[in-house]
Amino acid sequence: MKVGVPTEIKTDEYRVALTPSGVRELVENGHEVLIQAGAGEGSAITDGDYTAQGASILPDADAVFAAAEMIVKVKEPQPEEVGRLEARHTLFTYLHLAPDPELTQGLVDSGATCVAYETVEDPRGRLPLLAPMSEVAGKIATQAGAFMLEKPLGGRGILLGGVPGVAAGKVMVIGGGVVGMNAAFIAVGMEAEVYVYDRNIDRLRELDLYFAGRASTCYASTLEIEQRLPDMDLVIGAVLVHGAKAPYVIRRDQLGLMKKNAVLVDVSIDQGGCFETSRPTTHTDPTFEVDGITHYCVANMPGAVPVTSTYALTNATLPYVLHVADAGVAGAARENPGLARGVNVVGGKVTYEPVAEATGLPYTPLFEVLEEAAAA
Ligand SMILES: NC(=O)c1ccc[n+]([C@@H]2O[C@H](COP(=O)([O-])OP(=O)(O)OC[C@H]3O[C@@H](n4cnc5c(N)ncnc54)[C@H](O)[C@@H]3O)[C@@H](O)[C@H]2O)c1
């Protein structure tokens, strides 16, 4: 298969979807790899690093889309990229379609086969292609939150870890999955007082054992959250209902309960945001204020540490990229039901139910579409 890697064009996005190791594995498996000139620069990978492993360099995105059958990317396609997609393409990238009906419609209209990293599942129902970026984003969430609490940045002027004789700051993490656990891990390391909220009791049990008393675990009912909010300096939102738009865990009227200049970090912003007052921001202009509360809502947090993130992401995606290149999407989906969960749009139909529900488009089961295509 011809596998194409365009340069990422989302604002402040420096990751790239394939490393030289990935090129080597694909080429050794008989595939052709086409990289846009300069695609790896933001992650400190040169064109020469790619060609040394057997890739060809093409001058621009138009050339990559024209020549490739599978397009491997990092972030959801931007409008000009959607315009380049055709029915013959397979797109493999983060899509986050549930909160974005316009992008979903664009992909439906393109006729392309679109596979979302974030809805691929492993045999235990976990999200192996979201997890590495969630680990990065969780760690950045606490770092960024701590920074935004500094007075010159509009924060309360609090040092999260405190000092001898002055109490530590208080951190609430809502959603104790991969992001939440990593955020809490860094907050504990900074010696803050940490509370992790979730609605999954088994998950709270795991976290309770993991933190061994260094963070408190709490059930995420509206009342429990509301009662602790007035004490918090930093609140990190990290909830996820697989594939669906994020539920609101803090509403606008609850901001009034918080301390002035406290900080909210909404990591779930890529799924629409879990605070009612959130809207997506960029690394260039990461925060805004609502009712005296600083909001940090960067939708591509791992993009700020591209060297770490590119390798973490591609370590996880490469086996799936190889499988799709070897067997095609239909073959790979039949062989791996977890990969089939990643297929969101095929031939003008939405094949992932939570996205169909959230966007109001009709849902068609994936294997129905694949059987129709095979029979045609
Ligand atoms: N902004 C970014 O750059 C960035 C980067 C990576 C991940 N993310 C996003 O972060 C979010 C979390 O990802 P993850 O990998 O940690 O997911 P995860 O599935 O590992 O964890 C989500 C947790 O949320 C819990 N949850 C669900 N509904 C809840 C509710 N109402 N109240 C409390 N807890 C609830 C679940 O039980 C689960 O433990 C996702 O939306 C993901 O896309 C954003």
GROMACS .gro file of C-alpha atoms and ligand atoms in nm:
model
  420
    1MET     CA    1   0.000   0.000   0.000
    2LYS     CA    2   0.110   0.361  -0.055
    3VAL     CA    3   0.114   0.529   0.287
    4GLY     CA    4   0.126   0.910   0.291
    5VAL     CA    5   0.224   1.139   0.579
    6PRO     CA    6   0.138   1.509   0.536
    7THR     CA    7   0.274   1.787   0.757
    8GLU     CA    8   0.031   1.871   1.040
    9ILE     CA    9  -0.127   2.214   0.983
   10LYS     CA   10  -0.341   2.267   1.294
   11THR     CA   11  -0.226   2.576   1.490
   12ASP     CA   12   0.078   2.500   1.710
   13GLU     CA   13   0.087   2.134   1.608
   14TYR     CA   14   0.441   1.999   1.573
   15ARG     CA   15   0.386   1.623   1.592
   16VAL     CA   16   0.420   1.390   1.293
   17ALA     CA   17   0.235   1.062   1.237
   18LEU     CA   18   0.530   0.837   1.148
   19THR     CA   19   0.893   0.819   1.266
   20PRO     CA   20   1.188   0.672   1.073
   21SER     CA   21   1.131   0.343   1.265
   22GLY     CA   22   0.777   0.332   1.126
   23VAL     CA   23   0.905   0.394   0.773
   24ARG     CA   24   1.152   0.106   0.815
   25GLU     CA   25   0.881  -0.139   0.932
   26LEU     CA   26   0.640  -0.042   0.654
   27VAL     CA   27   0.905  -0.060   0.382
   28GLU     CA   28   1.026  -0.398   0.510
   29ASN     CA   29   0.666  -0.519   0.483
   30GLY     CA   30   0.655  -0.419   0.114
   31HIS     CA   31   0.476  -0.083   0.145
   32GLU     CA   32   0.570   0.251  -0.006
   33VAL     CA   33   0.598   0.553   0.228
   34LEU     CA   34   0.550   0.909   0.100
   35ILE     CA   35   0.639   1.191   0.340
   36GLN     CA   36   0.567   1.560   0.281
   37ALA     CA   37   0.892   1.760   0.280
   38GLY     CA   38   0.958   1.898   0.629
   39ALA     CA   39   0.678   1.695   0.796
   40GLY     CA   40   0.912   1.577   1.076
   41GLU     CA   41   1.088   1.909   1.140
   42GLY     CA   42   0.872   2.005   1.440
   43SER     CA   43   0.966   1.674   1.603
   44ALA     CA   44   1.338   1.707   1.518
   45ILE     CA   45   1.320   1.448   1.235
   46THR     CA   46   1.479   1.550   0.903
   47ASP     CA   47   1.375   1.444   0.552
   48GLY     CA   48   1.712   1.265   0.537
   49ASP     CA   49   1.621   1.059   0.846
   50TYR     CA   50   1.314   0.935   0.655
   51THR     CA   51   1.483   0.871   0.321
   52ALA     CA   52   1.758   0.676   0.500
   53GLN     CA   53   1.486   0.423   0.596
   54GLY     CA   54   1.336   0.404   0.246
   55ALA     CA   55   1.073   0.680   0.236
   56SER     CA   56   1.022   0.914  -0.062
   57ILE     CA   57   0.983   1.286   0.002
   58LEU     CA   58   0.706   1.472  -0.185
   59PRO     CA   59   0.702   1.852  -0.212
   60ASP     CA   60   0.359   1.933  -0.068
   61ALA     CA   61   0.035   1.802   0.079
   62ASP     CA   62  -0.139   1.795  -0.261
   63ALA     CA   63   0.126   1.554  -0.389
   64VAL     CA   64   0.098   1.330  -0.080
   65PHE     CA   65  -0.283   1.308  -0.099
   66ALA     CA   66  -0.272   1.251  -0.476
   67ALA     CA   67  -0.022   0.964  -0.454
   68ALA     CA   68  -0.121   0.787  -0.130
   69GLU     CA   69  -0.396   0.533  -0.064
   70MET     CA   70  -0.372   0.560   0.315
   71ILE     CA   71  -0.315   0.897   0.484
   72VAL     CA   72  -0.172   0.875   0.835
   73LYS     CA   73  -0.199   1.192   1.044
   74VAL     CA   74  -0.206   1.316   1.402
   75LYS     CA   75  -0.485   1.573   1.437
   76GLU     CA   76  -0.831   1.581   1.283
   77PRO     CA   77  -0.823   1.696   0.918
   78GLN     CA   78  -0.849   2.072   0.872
   79PRO     CA   79  -1.096   2.200   0.605
   80GLU     CA   80  -0.834   2.213   0.327
   81GLU     CA   81  -0.734   1.852   0.409
   82VAL     CA   82  -1.097   1.735   0.401
   83GLY     CA   83  -1.115   1.892   0.056
   84ARG     CA   84  -0.830   1.665  -0.060
   85LEU     CA   85  -0.994   1.341   0.058
   86GLU     CA   86  -1.148   1.104  -0.196
   87ALA     CA   87  -1.343   0.777  -0.175
   88ARG     CA   88  -1.024   0.582  -0.255
   89HIS     CA   89  -0.850   0.712   0.061
   90THR     CA   90  -0.821   0.556   0.404
   91LEU     CA   91  -0.760   0.822   0.669
   92PHE     CA   92  -0.609   0.711   1.003
   93THR     CA   93  -0.580   0.987   1.266
   94TYR     CA   94  -0.747   1.144   1.570
   95LEU     CA   95  -1.094   1.257   1.457
   96HIS     CA   96  -1.300   1.354   1.769
   97LEU     CA   97  -1.617   1.367   1.556
   98ALA     CA   98  -1.889   1.363   1.826
   99PRO     CA   99  -1.865   1.737   1.903
  100ASP     CA  100  -1.801   1.830   1.536
  101PRO     CA  101  -2.099   1.768   1.302
  102GLU     CA  102  -1.941   1.985   1.030
  103LEU     CA  103  -1.624   1.773   1.009
  104THR     CA  104  -1.832   1.453   1.027
  105GLN     CA  105  -2.043   1.573   0.732
  106GLY     CA  106  -1.725   1.665   0.540
  107LEU     CA  107  -1.584   1.314   0.589
  108VAL     CA  108  -1.919   1.157   0.494
  109ASP     CA  109  -1.928   1.367   0.176
  110SER     CA  110  -1.568   1.269   0.085
  111GLY     CA  111  -1.663   0.899   0.067
  112ALA     CA  112  -1.329   0.813   0.235
  113THR     CA  113  -1.279   0.542   0.499
  114CYS     CA  114  -1.197   0.726   0.822
  115VAL     CA  115  -1.050   0.548   1.123
  116ALA     CA  116  -1.023   0.737   1.454
  117TYR     CA  117  -0.730   0.663   1.685
  118GLU     CA  118  -0.940   0.760   1.987
  119THR     CA  119  -1.211   0.496   1.941
  120VAL     CA  120  -0.987   0.195   1.865
  121GLU     CA  121  -1.018  -0.045   2.161
  122ASP     CA  122  -0.794  -0.317   2.303
  123PRO     CA  123  -0.936  -0.656   2.414
  124ARG     CA  124  -1.016  -0.507   2.760
  125GLY     CA  125  -1.216  -0.218   2.610
  126ARG     CA  126  -0.939   0.037   2.682
  127LEU     CA  127  -0.822   0.297   2.428
  128PRO     CA  128  -0.464   0.204   2.327
  129LEU     CA  129  -0.420   0.486   2.074
  130LEU     CA  130  -0.559   0.757   2.303
  131ALA     CA  131  -0.365   0.640   2.610
  132PRO     CA  132  -0.015   0.766   2.519
  133MET     CA  133  -0.144   1.117   2.443
  134SER     CA  134  -0.360   1.106   2.755
  135GLU     CA  135  -0.049   1.028   2.959
  136VAL     CA  136   0.122   1.334   2.809
  137ALA     CA  137  -0.186   1.560   2.841
  138GLY     CA  138  -0.244   1.453   3.203
  139LYS     CA  139   0.109   1.547   3.299
  140ILE     CA  140   0.091   1.880   3.109
  141ALA     CA  141  -0.248   1.959   3.270
  142THR     CA  142  -0.097   1.988   3.616
  143GLN     CA  143   0.217   2.167   3.492
  144ALA     CA  144   0.005   2.419   3.298
  145GLY     CA  145  -0.242   2.458   3.586
  146ALA     CA  146   0.040   2.523   3.834
  147PHE     CA  147   0.188   2.785   3.598
  148MET     CA  148  -0.149   2.958   3.547
  149LEU     CA  149  -0.188   2.988   3.925
  150GLU     CA  150   0.107   3.230   3.928
  151LYS     CA  151   0.000   3.589   3.987
  152PRO     CA  152   0.159   3.747   3.675
  153LEU     CA  153  -0.045   3.502   3.465
  154GLY     CA  154  -0.368   3.601   3.634
  155GLY     CA  155  -0.371   3.318   3.889
  156ARG     CA  156  -0.434   3.327   4.263
  157GLY     CA  157  -0.062   3.348   4.338
  158ILE     CA  158  -0.039   3.001   4.492
  159LEU     CA  159   0.254   2.757   4.489
  160LEU     CA  160   0.089   2.417   4.459
  161GLY     CA  161   0.332   2.237   4.689
  162GLY     CA  162   0.337   2.506   4.959
  163VAL     CA  163   0.652   2.549   5.172
  164PRO     CA  164   0.731   2.466   5.536
  165GLY     CA  165   0.485   2.669   5.742
  166VAL     CA  166   0.247   2.739   5.448
  167ALA     CA  167  -0.014   2.483   5.340
  168ALA     CA  168  -0.010   2.321   4.997
  169GLY     CA  169  -0.258   2.416   4.722
  170LYS     CA  170  -0.560   2.194   4.652
  171VAL     CA  171  -0.620   2.010   4.327
  172MET     CA  172  -0.941   1.840   4.212
  173VAL     CA  173  -0.916   1.598   3.919
  174ILE     CA  174  -1.255   1.497   3.772
  175GLY     CA  175  -1.227   1.174   3.571
  176GLY     CA  176  -0.968   0.930   3.702
  177GLY     CA  177  -0.878   0.754   3.375
  178VAL     CA  178  -0.544   0.783   3.198
  179VAL     CA  179  -0.540   1.166   3.189
  180GLY     CA  180  -0.673   1.195   3.543
  181MET     CA  181  -0.428   0.949   3.694
  182ASN     CA  182  -0.130   1.117   3.528
  183ALA     CA  183  -0.250   1.463   3.629
  184ALA     CA  184  -0.293   1.346   3.988
  185PHE     CA  185   0.048   1.174   3.979
  186ILE     CA  186   0.222   1.504   3.893
  187ALA     CA  187   0.012   1.697   4.147
  188VAL     CA  188   0.110   1.447   4.417
  189GLY     CA  189   0.473   1.481   4.305
  190MET     CA  190   0.443   1.860   4.348
  191GLU     CA  191   0.315   1.787   4.700
  192ALA     CA  192  -0.030   1.941   4.646
  193GLU     CA  193  -0.339   1.813   4.831
  194VAL     CA  194  -0.513   1.601   4.567
  195TYR     CA  195  -0.870   1.471   4.521
  196VAL     CA  196  -0.955   1.240   4.229
  197TYR     CA  197  -1.321   1.204   4.128
  198ASP     CA  198  -1.475   0.931   3.912
  199ARG     CA  199  -1.811   0.754   3.871
  200ASN     CA  200  -1.657   0.410   3.819
  201ILE     CA  201  -1.613   0.249   4.161
  202ASP     CA  202  -1.372  -0.016   4.033
  203ARG     CA  203  -1.154   0.260   3.892
  204LEU     CA  204  -1.165   0.443   4.227
  205ARG     CA  205  -1.052   0.119   4.395
  206GLU     CA  206  -0.753   0.093   4.157
  207LEU     CA  207  -0.661   0.459   4.215
  208ASP     CA  208  -0.695   0.422   4.589
  209LEU     CA  209  -0.443   0.136   4.586
  210TYR     CA  210  -0.214   0.314   4.339
  211PHE     CA  211  -0.190   0.638   4.536
  212ALA     CA  212  -0.170   0.456   4.871
  213GLY     CA  213  -0.308   0.749   5.070
  214ARG     CA  214  -0.121   1.025   4.882
  215ALA     CA  215  -0.442   1.131   4.698
  216SER     CA  216  -0.805   1.097   4.810
  217THR     CA  217  -1.056   0.925   4.582
  218CYS     CA  218  -1.414   1.056   4.569
  219TYR     CA  219  -1.737   0.955   4.392
  220ALA     CA  220  -1.817   1.217   4.128
  221SER     CA  221  -2.173   1.312   4.223
  222THR     CA  222  -2.281   1.670   4.153
  223LEU     CA  223  -2.320   1.740   4.526
  224GLU     CA  224  -1.976   1.594   4.621
  225ILE     CA  225  -1.806   1.807   4.355
  226GLU     CA  226  -2.003   2.117   4.453
  227GLN     CA  227  -1.919   2.077   4.822
  228ARG     CA  228  -1.543   2.063   4.761
  229LEU     CA  229  -1.523   2.327   4.482
  230PRO     CA  230  -1.499   2.631   4.717
  231ASP     CA  231  -1.169   2.497   4.857
  232MET     CA  232  -0.996   2.421   4.527
  233ASP     CA  233  -0.712   2.615   4.363
  234LEU     CA  234  -0.688   2.400   4.049
  235VAL     CA  235  -0.958   2.180   3.891
  236ILE     CA  236  -0.865   1.945   3.606
  237GLY     CA  237  -1.148   1.802   3.389
  238ALA     CA  238  -1.058   1.463   3.238
  239VAL     CA  239  -1.385   1.272   3.191
  240LEU     CA  240  -1.461   1.060   2.887
  241VAL     CA  241  -1.761   0.859   2.773
  242HIS     CA  242  -1.607   0.661   2.486
  243GLY     CA  243  -1.663   0.835   2.153
  244ALA     CA  244  -1.938   1.063   2.289
  245LYS     CA  245  -1.952   1.434   2.361
  246ALA     CA  246  -1.815   1.503   2.712
  247PRO     CA  247  -2.076   1.545   2.988
  248TYR     CA  248  -2.065   1.874   3.186
  249VAL     CA  249  -1.925   1.818   3.534
  250ILE     CA  250  -1.912   2.189   3.627
  251ARG     CA  251  -2.183   2.434   3.518
  252ARG     CA  252  -2.153   2.812   3.490
  253ASP     CA  253  -2.355   2.881   3.806
  254GLN     CA  254  -2.108   2.668   4.003
  255LEU     CA  255  -1.813   2.894   3.909
  256GLY     CA  256  -1.949   3.137   4.168
  257LEU     CA  257  -1.867   2.881   4.438
  258MET     CA  258  -1.496   2.890   4.352
  259LYS     CA  259  -1.213   3.110   4.482
  260LYS     CA  260  -1.139   3.414   4.267
  261ASN     CA  261  -0.861   3.343   4.013
  262ALA     CA  262  -0.871   2.968   4.067
  263VAL     CA  263  -0.781   2.771   3.752
  264LEU     CA  264  -0.985   2.523   3.546
  265VAL     CA  265  -0.798   2.298   3.298
  266ASP     CA  266  -1.040   2.124   3.059
  267VAL     CA  267  -0.848   1.836   2.902
  268SER     CA  268  -1.176   1.691   2.770
  269ILE     CA  269  -1.210   1.993   2.540
  270ASP     CA  270  -1.134   1.773   2.237
  271GLN     CA  271  -1.462   1.592   2.307
  272GLY     CA  272  -1.651   1.921   2.344
  273GLY     CA  273  -1.536   2.012   2.698
  274CYS     CA  274  -1.658   1.902   3.042
  275PHE     CA  275  -1.706   2.251   3.189
  276GLU     CA  276  -2.006   2.443   3.053
  277THR     CA  277  -1.795   2.759   3.010
  278SER     CA  278  -1.510   2.593   2.814
  279ARG     CA  279  -1.421   2.669   2.453
  280PRO     CA  280  -1.116   2.541   2.263
  281THR     CA  281  -0.795   2.747   2.287
  282THR     CA  282  -0.444   2.715   2.139
  283HIS     CA  283  -0.093   2.704   2.286
  284THR     CA  284  -0.039   3.058   2.152
  285ASP     CA  285  -0.337   3.192   2.351
  286PRO     CA  286  -0.420   2.914   2.598
  287THR     CA  287  -0.648   3.081   2.853
  288PHE     CA  288  -0.952   3.302   2.896
  289GLU     CA  289  -1.149   3.413   3.200
  290VAL     CA  290  -1.513   3.358   3.288
  291ASP     CA  291  -1.659   3.492   3.615
  292GLY     CA  292  -1.310   3.543   3.763
  293ILE     CA  293  -1.197   3.186   3.691
  294THR     CA  294  -0.905   3.119   3.452
  295HIS     CA  295  -0.990   2.855   3.188
  296TYR     CA  296  -0.712   2.661   3.009
  297CYS     CA  297  -0.868   2.460   2.723
  298VAL     CA  298  -0.594   2.369   2.472
  299ALA     CA  299  -0.730   2.102   2.240
  300ASN     CA  300  -0.390   1.961   2.139
  301MET     CA  301  -0.191   1.974   2.462
  302PRO     CA  302   0.063   1.703   2.359
  303GLY     CA  303   0.147   1.915   2.053
  304ALA     CA  304   0.355   2.137   2.285
  305VAL     CA  305   0.604   1.856   2.353
  306PRO     CA  306   0.629   1.707   2.004
  307VAL     CA  307   0.950   1.514   2.049
  308THR     CA  308   0.807   1.317   2.343
  309SER     CA  309   0.458   1.296   2.193
  310THR     CA  310   0.553   1.187   1.841
  311TYR     CA  311   0.746   0.886   1.972
  312ALA     CA  312   0.482   0.801   2.237
  313LEU     CA  313   0.204   0.818   1.976
  314THR     CA  314   0.379   0.628   1.698
  315ASN     CA  315   0.496   0.351   1.933
  316ALA     CA  316   0.126   0.281   1.987
  317THR     CA  317  -0.012   0.347   1.637
  318LEU     CA  318   0.250   0.164   1.428
  319PRO     CA  319   0.118  -0.194   1.478
  320TYR     CA  320  -0.229  -0.076   1.368
  321VAL     CA  321  -0.091   0.123   1.071
  322LEU     CA  322   0.099  -0.189   0.963
  323HIS     CA  323  -0.208  -0.408   1.002
  324VAL     CA  324  -0.426  -0.174   0.792
  325ALA     CA  325  -0.149  -0.141   0.529
  326ASP     CA  326  -0.114  -0.522   0.511
  327ALA     CA  327  -0.481  -0.626   0.521
  328GLY     CA  328  -0.677  -0.311   0.420
  329VAL     CA  329  -0.938  -0.166   0.658
  330ALA     CA  330  -1.198  -0.435   0.585
  331GLY     CA  331  -0.953  -0.722   0.645
  332ALA     CA  332  -0.796  -0.563   0.953
  333ALA     CA  333  -1.141  -0.485   1.101
  334ARG     CA  334  -1.249  -0.849   1.055
  335GLU     CA  335  -0.929  -0.977   1.217
  336ASN     CA  336  -0.929  -0.727   1.505
  337PRO     CA  337  -1.269  -0.625   1.652
  338GLY     CA  338  -1.096  -0.350   1.854
  339LEU     CA  339  -0.971  -0.191   1.533
  340ALA     CA  340  -1.321  -0.221   1.386
  341ARG     CA  341  -1.440   0.005   1.674
  342GLY     CA  342  -1.210   0.274   1.532
  343VAL     CA  343  -1.382   0.289   1.194
  344ASN     CA  344  -1.609   0.596   1.223
  345VAL     CA  345  -1.702   0.673   0.860
  346VAL     CA  346  -1.698   0.454   0.545
  347GLY     CA  347  -1.824   0.529   0.195
  348GLY     CA  348  -2.048   0.815   0.304
  349LYS     CA  349  -2.193   0.636   0.611
  350VAL     CA  350  -2.131   0.686   0.983
  351THR     CA  351  -2.035   0.347   1.125
  352TYR     CA  352  -1.966   0.441   1.488
  353GLU     CA  353  -2.289   0.473   1.688
  354PRO     CA  354  -2.192   0.741   1.947
  355VAL     CA  355  -2.082   0.973   1.663
  356ALA     CA  356  -2.408   0.914   1.473
  357GLU     CA  357  -2.607   0.987   1.790
  358ALA     CA  358  -2.411   1.304   1.873
  359THR     CA  359  -2.419   1.446   1.520
  360GLY     CA  360  -2.775   1.343   1.430
  361LEU     CA  361  -2.658   1.150   1.122
  362PRO     CA  362  -2.791   0.799   1.048
  363TYR     CA  363  -2.590   0.505   1.187
  364THR     CA  364  -2.503   0.205   0.969
  365PRO     CA  365  -2.321  -0.092   1.130
  366LEU     CA  366  -1.969  -0.125   0.986
  367PHE     CA  367  -2.000  -0.484   0.868
  368GLU     CA  368  -2.322  -0.401   0.681
  369VAL     CA  369  -2.131  -0.137   0.481
  370LEU     CA  370  -1.834  -0.370   0.426
  371GLU     CA  371  -2.059  -0.655   0.305
  372GLU     CA  372  -2.242  -0.420   0.067
  373ALA     CA  373  -1.906  -0.298  -0.068
  374ALA     CA  374  -1.780  -0.658  -0.108
  375ALA     CA  375  -2.100  -0.761  -0.291
  376ALA     CA  376  -2.085  -0.458  -0.526
  377LIG     N1  377  -0.677   1.825   2.524
  377LIG     C1  378  -0.589   1.735   2.484
  377LIG     O1  379  -0.486   1.767   2.424
  377LIG     C2  380  -0.612   1.588   2.512
  377LIG     C3  381  -0.509   1.494   2.499
  377LIG     C4  382  -0.535   1.360   2.533
  377LIG     C5  383  -0.663   1.323   2.578
  377LIG     N2  384  -0.760   1.418   2.585
  377LIG     C6  385  -0.897   1.389   2.629
  377LIG     O2  386  -0.900   1.368   2.770
  377LIG     C7  387  -1.021   1.298   2.800
  377LIG     C8  388  -0.991   1.183   2.898
  377LIG     O3  389  -0.915   1.084   2.830
  377LIG     P1  390  -0.867   0.952   2.904
  377LIG     O4  391  -0.775   0.882   2.811
  377LIG     O5  392  -0.822   0.982   3.042
  377LIG     O6  393  -1.002   0.868   2.912
  377LIG     P2  394  -1.031   0.741   3.005
  377LIG     O7  395  -1.140   0.665   2.940
  377LIG     O8  396  -0.904   0.672   3.040
  377LIG     O9  397  -1.084   0.808   3.140
  377LIG     C9  398  -1.205   0.879   3.148
  377LIG    C10  399  -1.258   0.863   3.290
  377LIG    O10  400  -1.373   0.949   3.302
  377LIG    C11  401  -1.463   0.882   3.389
  377LIG     N3  402  -1.593   0.946   3.376
  377LIG    C12  403  -1.684   0.935   3.275
  377LIG     N4  404  -1.791   1.013   3.302
  377LIG    C13  405  -1.766   1.073   3.422
  377LIG    C14  406  -1.837   1.165   3.503
  377LIG     N5  407  -1.957   1.214   3.467
  377LIG     N6  408  -1.780   1.206   3.619
  377LIG    C15  409  -1.660   1.160   3.657
  377LIG     N7  410  -1.587   1.071   3.586
  377LIG    C16  411  -1.641   1.030   3.469
  377LIG    C17  412  -1.456   0.737   3.343
  377LIG    O11  413  -1.508   0.649   3.442
  377LIG    C18  414  -1.306   0.719   3.320
  377LIG    O12  415  -1.239   0.669   3.434
  377LIG    C19  416  -1.076   1.251   2.664
  377LIG    O13  417  -1.179   1.339   2.622
  377LIG    C20  418  -0.958   1.262   2.572
  377LIG    O14  419  -0.993   1.278   2.435
  377LIG    C21  420  -0.738   1.549   2.552
   0.00000   0.00000   0.00000
